[in-house]
Amino acid sequence: MAAIKAVNAKAEVARAQAALAINICAARGLQNVLRTNLGPKGTMKMLVSGAGDIKLTKDGNVLLHEMQIQHPTASLIAKVATAQDDVTGDGTTSNVLLIGELLKQADLYISEGLHPRIIAEGFEAAKIKALEVLEKVKVKKEMNRKILLDVARTSLQTKVHAELANVLTEAVVDSVLAIRRPGYPIDLFMVEIVEMKHKSETNTKLIRGLVLDHGARHPHMKKRVEDAFILTCNVSLEYEKTEVNSGFFYKTAEEKEELVKAERKFIDDRVQKIIDLKEKVCAEFGKEFVVINQKGIDPFSLDMLAKHGIVALRRAKRRNMERLSLACGGIAVNSLEDLTVDCLGHAGLVYEYTLGEEKFTFIEGCVNPLSVTLLVKGPNKHTLTQIKDALRDGLHAIKNAIEDGCVVPGAGAVEVAIAEALLVYKHNVKGRARLGIQAFADALLIIPKVLAQNSGCDPQETLVKVQAVHLESKQLVGIDLNKGEPMVAADAGVWDNYCVKKQLLHSCTVIATNILLVDEIMRAGMSSLRG
């Protein structure tokens, strides 16, 4: 009888075999849910929320975030998988599959009487060897555009259909290459993703500049200007109440008028400074002038600016202010005291686009933009959401490849190579720990098996063919999912991220080992002790 029962009669306890069976069952259950999603030929899942909203996705990270998982062990695995996505941006589905398969293979030996601790030791030894093999098979390359296109295509084809993946690949690679600065880490927040419910998903494109989701607020302002100076500022151009609680006292109506005029003059002086700068620089260079302000601009100020041919946008989002100075150049000013030409950025084309009741302002033709916009188009909301999730993974894949400076062959090639190396290595290990290494090698093969199964091939037959070719040629051979035949992944341009595979081997082994070593599950929290 569990000791906890003596303290708390209401405690629920599962011991030894029962506890392990519960945990393995949960891991297998989660594995079966995500199994069919893996790879470019994976199927979709439809998630329906309580309000009836539909989400179509095959991205493991989205599924695990959106699904309501009740079982504590399954919830633990889901958190580990989503943590992997937060760190590397990919590998969620593989993570869940591998943890489930490690536990399944371990269960075969445990049911024959082998102690979980021995399998855990075997797993640890196998992980160290697997990471060594991964170091050997990684391919160091100069990250030119061609390699990055292959990396992005491999990642995107697992999230969206091939035709759309090809469109997104170019846009994603060009956007990361545009914002990359030597000596600085790549900041993916400088790639803004703006969605527009319009046309079809293949119209998604890269804008080398910015797209703001609002237009100018005055009817007489130009809708399109070319070759324009851009002033980005965070200055209030509207009448505001004082910050401290104050009151104005006046004896006559004339005094009141004077007070109102004085307040108005305070704002008009600010606007005049912008107009003076415009007159000075536009007379000299013959260009147009655009003001983008983070704070408000009142109707009187808008009217003054419009009379002088200045296009003004108010209440721009804070994140866009930083992007604007990176995209167009210039400095975002917080005061209008010392305005000079150096504060101004430049754009080749600024125009307003109206779609239904929504207005968008496009700022294009920037010379060397360090911030760009991916304009996502699609006919409905769930298509837009699906593309946004795919773009996020594609951007991370390219960032990882550039930062790693190396890639590893995809299509299940790495898993087959590591499994093969582990089978050779286990003969050097003495004692029963080699059974853990055998289990680890068998578990890794779940990735190529599921890839084959999802593309409609026989998993065993395909795997045997791939292993045979790998042994003969000693090259890294993966699965051609269109034909179900072995192929050299590197020649086909199928590349995965090195850091994703490394993180995968680390996290899966740790979690599978921890779950294996649980021999008692107690539901005896404070809530049940109160009764």
GROMACS .gro file of C-alpha atoms in nm, residues 109 122 125-126 129 418-442:
model
   30
  109TYR     CA    1   1.246  -0.449  -2.319
  122GLY     CA    2   2.176   0.307  -2.283
  125ALA     CA    3   2.524   0.664  -2.424
  126ALA     CA    4   2.335   0.650  -2.755
  129LYS     CA    5   2.723   0.886  -2.992
  418ILE     CA    6   2.278   0.771  -3.700
  419ALA     CA    7   2.078   0.448  -3.652
  420GLU     CA    8   2.335   0.262  -3.866
  421ALA     CA    9   2.627   0.407  -3.666
  422LEU     CA   10   2.459   0.315  -3.334
  423LEU     CA   11   2.415  -0.049  -3.441
  424VAL     CA   12   2.790  -0.067  -3.504
  425TYR     CA   13   2.870   0.120  -3.181
  426LYS     CA   14   2.657  -0.103  -2.954
  427HIS     CA   15   2.906  -0.391  -3.000
  428ASN     CA   16   3.168  -0.178  -2.820
  429VAL     CA   17   2.942  -0.134  -2.517
  430LYS     CA   18   2.953  -0.400  -2.250
  431GLY     CA   19   2.657  -0.517  -2.045
  432ARG     CA   20   2.287  -0.466  -2.083
  433ALA     CA   21   2.314  -0.093  -2.165
  434ARG     CA   22   2.361  -0.198  -2.529
  435LEU     CA   23   1.991  -0.289  -2.530
  436GLY     CA   24   1.915   0.079  -2.463
  437ILE     CA   25   2.136   0.173  -2.759
  438GLN     CA   26   1.949  -0.077  -2.976
  439ALA     CA   27   1.616   0.072  -2.865
  440PHE     CA   28   1.743   0.425  -2.942
  441ALA     CA   29   1.857   0.320  -3.293
  442ASP     CA   30   1.521   0.156  -3.366
   0.00000   0.00000   0.00000
